[in-house]
Short mmCIF file of N, CA and C in Angstrom, two decimals:
data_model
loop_
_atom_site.label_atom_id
_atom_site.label_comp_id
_atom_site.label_asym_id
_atom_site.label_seq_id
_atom_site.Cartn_x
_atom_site.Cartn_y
_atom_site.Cartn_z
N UNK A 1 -2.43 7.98 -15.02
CA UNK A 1 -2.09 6.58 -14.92
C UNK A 1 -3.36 5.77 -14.72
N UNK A 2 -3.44 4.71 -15.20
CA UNK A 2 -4.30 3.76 -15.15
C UNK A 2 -4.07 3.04 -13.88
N UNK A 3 -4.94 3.42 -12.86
CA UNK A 3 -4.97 2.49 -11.18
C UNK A 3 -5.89 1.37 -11.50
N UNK A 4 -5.78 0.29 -11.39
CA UNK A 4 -6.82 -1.02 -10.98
C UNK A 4 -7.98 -1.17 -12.11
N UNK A 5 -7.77 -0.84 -13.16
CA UNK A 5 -8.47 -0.85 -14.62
C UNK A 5 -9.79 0.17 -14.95
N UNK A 6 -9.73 1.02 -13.21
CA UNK A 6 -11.21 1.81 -13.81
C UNK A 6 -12.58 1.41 -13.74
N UNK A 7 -13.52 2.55 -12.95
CA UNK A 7 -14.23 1.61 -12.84
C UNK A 7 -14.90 0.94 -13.73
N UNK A 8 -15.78 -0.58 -12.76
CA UNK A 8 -16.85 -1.40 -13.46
C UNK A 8 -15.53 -2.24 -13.91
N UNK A 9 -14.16 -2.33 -13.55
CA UNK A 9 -12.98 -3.10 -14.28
C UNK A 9 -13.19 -4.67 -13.42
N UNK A 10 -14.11 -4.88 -12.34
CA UNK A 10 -14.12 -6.25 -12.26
C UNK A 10 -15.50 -6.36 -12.09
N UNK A 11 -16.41 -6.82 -12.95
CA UNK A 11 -17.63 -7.33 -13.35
C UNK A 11 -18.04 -7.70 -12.10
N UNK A 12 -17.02 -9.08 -12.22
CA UNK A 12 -17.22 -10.30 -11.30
C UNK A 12 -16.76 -9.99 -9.71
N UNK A 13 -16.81 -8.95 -9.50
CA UNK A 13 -16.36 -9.12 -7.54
C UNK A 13 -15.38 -9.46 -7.27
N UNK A 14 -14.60 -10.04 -8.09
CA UNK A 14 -13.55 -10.62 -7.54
C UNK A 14 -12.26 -10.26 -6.67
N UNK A 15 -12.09 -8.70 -6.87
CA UNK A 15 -11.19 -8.10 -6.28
C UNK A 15 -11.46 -8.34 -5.15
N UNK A 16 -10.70 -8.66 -4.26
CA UNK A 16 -10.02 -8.86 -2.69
C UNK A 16 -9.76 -7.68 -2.06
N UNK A 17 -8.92 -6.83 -2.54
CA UNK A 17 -8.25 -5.84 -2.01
C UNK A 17 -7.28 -4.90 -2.47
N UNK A 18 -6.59 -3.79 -1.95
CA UNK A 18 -5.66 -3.45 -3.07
C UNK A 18 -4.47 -3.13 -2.34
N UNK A 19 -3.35 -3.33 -2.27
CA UNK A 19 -1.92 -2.82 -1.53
C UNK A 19 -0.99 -2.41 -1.98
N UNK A 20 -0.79 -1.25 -1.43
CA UNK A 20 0.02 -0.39 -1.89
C UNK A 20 1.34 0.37 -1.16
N UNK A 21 2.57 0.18 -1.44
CA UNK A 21 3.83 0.18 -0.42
C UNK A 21 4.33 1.89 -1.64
N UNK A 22 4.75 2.55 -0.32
CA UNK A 22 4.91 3.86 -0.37
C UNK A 22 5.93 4.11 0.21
N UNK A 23 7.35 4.82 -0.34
CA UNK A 23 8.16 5.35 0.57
C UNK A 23 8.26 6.51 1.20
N UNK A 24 8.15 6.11 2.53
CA UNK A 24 7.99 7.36 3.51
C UNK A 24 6.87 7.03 4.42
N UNK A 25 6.30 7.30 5.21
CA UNK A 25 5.48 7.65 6.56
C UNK A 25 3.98 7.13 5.89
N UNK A 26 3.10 5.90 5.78
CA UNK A 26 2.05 6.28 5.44
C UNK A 26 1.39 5.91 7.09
N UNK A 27 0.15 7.55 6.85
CA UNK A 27 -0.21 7.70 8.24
C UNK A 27 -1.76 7.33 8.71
N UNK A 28 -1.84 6.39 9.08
CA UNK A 28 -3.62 5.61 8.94
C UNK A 28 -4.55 5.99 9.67
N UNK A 29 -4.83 7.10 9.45
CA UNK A 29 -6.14 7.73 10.38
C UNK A 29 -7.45 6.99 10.81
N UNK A 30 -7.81 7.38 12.02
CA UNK A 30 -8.81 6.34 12.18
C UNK A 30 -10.35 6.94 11.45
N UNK A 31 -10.33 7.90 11.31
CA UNK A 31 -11.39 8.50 10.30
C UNK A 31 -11.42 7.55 8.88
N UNK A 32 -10.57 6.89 8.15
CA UNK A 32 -10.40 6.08 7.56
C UNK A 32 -9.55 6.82 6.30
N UNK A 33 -8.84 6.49 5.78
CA UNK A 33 -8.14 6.72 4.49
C UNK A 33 -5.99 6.96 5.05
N UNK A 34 -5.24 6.61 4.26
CA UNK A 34 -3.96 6.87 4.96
C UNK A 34 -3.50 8.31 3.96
N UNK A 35 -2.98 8.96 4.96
CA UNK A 35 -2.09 9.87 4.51
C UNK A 35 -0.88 9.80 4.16
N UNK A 36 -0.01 10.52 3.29
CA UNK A 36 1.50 9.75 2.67
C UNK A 36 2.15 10.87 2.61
N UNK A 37 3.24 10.83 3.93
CA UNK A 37 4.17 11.77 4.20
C UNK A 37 5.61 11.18 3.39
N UNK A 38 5.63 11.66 2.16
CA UNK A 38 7.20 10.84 1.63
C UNK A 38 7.99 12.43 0.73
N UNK A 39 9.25 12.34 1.60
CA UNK A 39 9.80 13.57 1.10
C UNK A 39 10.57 13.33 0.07
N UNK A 40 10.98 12.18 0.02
CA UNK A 40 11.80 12.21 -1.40
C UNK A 40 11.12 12.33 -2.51
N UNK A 41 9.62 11.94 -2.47
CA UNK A 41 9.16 12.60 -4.10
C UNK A 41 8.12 13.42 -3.93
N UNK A 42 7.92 14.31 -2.79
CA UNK A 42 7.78 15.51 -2.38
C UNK A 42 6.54 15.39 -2.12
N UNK A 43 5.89 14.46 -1.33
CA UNK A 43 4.74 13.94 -0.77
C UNK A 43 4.61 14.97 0.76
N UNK A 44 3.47 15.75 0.80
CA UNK A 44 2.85 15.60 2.46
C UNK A 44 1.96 15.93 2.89
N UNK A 45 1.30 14.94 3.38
CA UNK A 45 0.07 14.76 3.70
C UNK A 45 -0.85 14.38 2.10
N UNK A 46 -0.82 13.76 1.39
CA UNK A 46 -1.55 12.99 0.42
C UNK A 46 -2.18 12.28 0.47
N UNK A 47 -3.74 12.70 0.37
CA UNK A 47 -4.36 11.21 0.66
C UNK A 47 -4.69 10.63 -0.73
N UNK A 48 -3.64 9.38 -0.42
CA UNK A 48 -3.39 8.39 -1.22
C UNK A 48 -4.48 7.38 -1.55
N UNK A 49 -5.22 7.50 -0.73
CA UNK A 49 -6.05 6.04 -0.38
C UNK A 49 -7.24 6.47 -1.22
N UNK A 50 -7.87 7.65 -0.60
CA UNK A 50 -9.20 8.05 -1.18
C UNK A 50 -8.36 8.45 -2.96
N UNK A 51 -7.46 8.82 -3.16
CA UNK A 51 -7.39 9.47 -4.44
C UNK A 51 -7.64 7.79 -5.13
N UNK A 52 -6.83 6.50 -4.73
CA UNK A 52 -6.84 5.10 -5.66
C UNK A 52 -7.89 5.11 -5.34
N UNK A 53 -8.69 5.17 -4.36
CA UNK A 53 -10.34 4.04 -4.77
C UNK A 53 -11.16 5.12 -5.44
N UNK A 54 -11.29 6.90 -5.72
CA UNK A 54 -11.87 7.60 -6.69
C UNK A 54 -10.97 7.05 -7.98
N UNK A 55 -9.90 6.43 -8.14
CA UNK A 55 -9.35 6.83 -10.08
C UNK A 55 -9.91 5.27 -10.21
N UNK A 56 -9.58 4.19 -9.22
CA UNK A 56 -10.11 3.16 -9.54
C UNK A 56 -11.80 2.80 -9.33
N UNK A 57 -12.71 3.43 -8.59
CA UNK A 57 -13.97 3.45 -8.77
C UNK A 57 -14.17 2.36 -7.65
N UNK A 58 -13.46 1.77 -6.70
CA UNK A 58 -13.34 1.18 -5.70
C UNK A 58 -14.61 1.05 -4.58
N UNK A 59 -15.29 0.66 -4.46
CA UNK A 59 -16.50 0.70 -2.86
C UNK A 59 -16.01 0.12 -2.04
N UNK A 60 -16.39 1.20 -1.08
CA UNK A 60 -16.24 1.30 0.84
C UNK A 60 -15.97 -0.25 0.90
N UNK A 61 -16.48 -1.44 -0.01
CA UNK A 61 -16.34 -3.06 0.61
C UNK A 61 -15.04 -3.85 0.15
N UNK A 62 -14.35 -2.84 -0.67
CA UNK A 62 -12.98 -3.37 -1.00
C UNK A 62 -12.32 -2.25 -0.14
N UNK A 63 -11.44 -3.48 0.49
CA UNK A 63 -10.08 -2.77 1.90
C UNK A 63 -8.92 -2.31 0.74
N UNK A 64 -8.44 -1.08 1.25
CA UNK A 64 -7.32 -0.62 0.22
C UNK A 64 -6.02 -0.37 1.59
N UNK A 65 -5.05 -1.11 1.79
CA UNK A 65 -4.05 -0.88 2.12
C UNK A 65 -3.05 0.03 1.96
N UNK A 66 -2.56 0.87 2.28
CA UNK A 66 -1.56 1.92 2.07
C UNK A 66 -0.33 1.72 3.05
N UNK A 67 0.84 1.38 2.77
CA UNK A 67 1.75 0.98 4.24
C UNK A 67 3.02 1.82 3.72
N UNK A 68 3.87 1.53 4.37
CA UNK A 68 5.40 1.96 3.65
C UNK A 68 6.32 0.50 3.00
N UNK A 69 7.23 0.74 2.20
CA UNK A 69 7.32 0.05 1.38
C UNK A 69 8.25 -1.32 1.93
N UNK A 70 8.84 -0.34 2.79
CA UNK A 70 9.56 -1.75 3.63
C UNK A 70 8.80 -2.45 4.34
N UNK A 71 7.49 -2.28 4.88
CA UNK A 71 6.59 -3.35 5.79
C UNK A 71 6.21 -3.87 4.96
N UNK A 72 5.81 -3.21 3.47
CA UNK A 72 4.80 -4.43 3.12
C UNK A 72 6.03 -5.48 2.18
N UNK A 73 6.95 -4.79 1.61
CA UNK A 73 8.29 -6.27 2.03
C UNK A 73 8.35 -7.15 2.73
N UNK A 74 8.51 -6.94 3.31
CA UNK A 74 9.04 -7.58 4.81
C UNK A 74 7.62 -8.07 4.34
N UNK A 75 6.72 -8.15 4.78
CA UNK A 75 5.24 -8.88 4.76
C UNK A 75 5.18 -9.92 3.89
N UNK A 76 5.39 -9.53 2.60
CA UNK A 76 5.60 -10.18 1.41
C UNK A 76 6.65 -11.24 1.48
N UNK A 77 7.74 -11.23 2.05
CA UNK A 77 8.56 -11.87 2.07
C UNK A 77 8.03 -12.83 3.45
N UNK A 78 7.93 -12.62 4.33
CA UNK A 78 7.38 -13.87 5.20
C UNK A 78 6.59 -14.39 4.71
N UNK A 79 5.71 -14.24 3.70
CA UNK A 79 4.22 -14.89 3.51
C UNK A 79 4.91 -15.77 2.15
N UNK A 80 5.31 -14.79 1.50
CA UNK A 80 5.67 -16.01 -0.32
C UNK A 80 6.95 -16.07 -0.39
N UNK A 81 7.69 -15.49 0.35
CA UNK A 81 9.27 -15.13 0.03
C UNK A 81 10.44 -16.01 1.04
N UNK A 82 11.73 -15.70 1.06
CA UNK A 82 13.03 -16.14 2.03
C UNK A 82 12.48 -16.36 3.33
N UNK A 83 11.15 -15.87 3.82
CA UNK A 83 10.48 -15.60 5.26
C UNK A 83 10.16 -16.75 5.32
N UNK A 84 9.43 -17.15 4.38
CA UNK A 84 8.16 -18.11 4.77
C UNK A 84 8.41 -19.13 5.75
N UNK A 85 7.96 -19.64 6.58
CA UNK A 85 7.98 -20.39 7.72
C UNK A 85 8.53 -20.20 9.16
N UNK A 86 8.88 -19.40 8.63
CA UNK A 86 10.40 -18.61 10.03
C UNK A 86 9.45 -17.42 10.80
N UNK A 87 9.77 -17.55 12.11
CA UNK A 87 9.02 -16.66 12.99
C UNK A 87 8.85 -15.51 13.16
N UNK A 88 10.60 -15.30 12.96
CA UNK A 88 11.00 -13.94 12.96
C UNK A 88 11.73 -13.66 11.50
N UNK A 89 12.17 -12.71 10.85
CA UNK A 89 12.94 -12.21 10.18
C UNK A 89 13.25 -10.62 10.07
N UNK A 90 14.31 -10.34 9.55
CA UNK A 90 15.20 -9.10 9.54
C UNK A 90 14.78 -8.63 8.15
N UNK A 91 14.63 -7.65 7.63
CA UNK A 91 14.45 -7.11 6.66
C UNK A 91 14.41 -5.99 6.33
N UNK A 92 15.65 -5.56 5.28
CA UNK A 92 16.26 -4.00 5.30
C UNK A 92 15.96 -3.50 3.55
N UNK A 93 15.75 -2.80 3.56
CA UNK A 93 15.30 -1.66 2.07
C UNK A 93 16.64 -0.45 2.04
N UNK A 94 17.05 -0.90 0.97
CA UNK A 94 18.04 0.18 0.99
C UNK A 94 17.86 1.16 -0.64
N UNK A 95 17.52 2.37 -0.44
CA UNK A 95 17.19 3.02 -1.95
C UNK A 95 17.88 4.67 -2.17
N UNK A 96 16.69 5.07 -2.23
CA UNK A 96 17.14 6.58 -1.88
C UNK A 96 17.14 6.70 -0.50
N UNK A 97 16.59 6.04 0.58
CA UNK A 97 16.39 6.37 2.00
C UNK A 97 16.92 4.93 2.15
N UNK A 98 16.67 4.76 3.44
CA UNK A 98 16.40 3.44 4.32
C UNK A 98 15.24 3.20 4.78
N UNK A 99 15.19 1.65 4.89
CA UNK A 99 13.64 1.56 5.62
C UNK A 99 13.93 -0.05 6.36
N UNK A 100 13.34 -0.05 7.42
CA UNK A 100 13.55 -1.55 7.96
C UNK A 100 12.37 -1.71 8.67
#
């Protein structure tokens, strides 16, 4: 699969960052990189993080996010979504699992 165009894919610097919502457990070591415990598509212990910034060619100065898929929902949705302005909100993922 083609991750984030490969490197040398932004000339210009411009990339910000990269985020990535995972179902199941992603586990953020403080050594740096997250691990991705997800049993439904037979994930454990994967490091997810270092494998996207090696296929995408990524440097240590771009932050790569790895979360589970319902936080970074829920995230998404307070910031651009039904959330926006509201303090609190509820937010449920319903798929092959659950996630809230």
């Amino acid at each position: 699969a083609d991750v984030g165009g490969g490197p040398g894919a932004d000339p210009l610097g411009r990339l910000l960052g990269m985020g990535v919502g995972v179902p199941g457990i992603a586990e953020q070591r403080p050594e740096g990189g997250a691990l991705v415990h997800a049993q439904t598509i037979g994930w454990d212990a994967v490091p997810l993080e270092a494998l996207l910034r090696a296929a995408a060619g990524l440097p240590r100065e771009v932050p790569v996010l790895v979360d589970n898929g319902a936080k970074t929902l829920g995230q998404a949705e307070m910031w651009f979504g039904a959330g926006r302005g509201a303090r609190d909100a509820v937010i449920t993922l319903l798929g092959s699992g659950v996630g809230a």
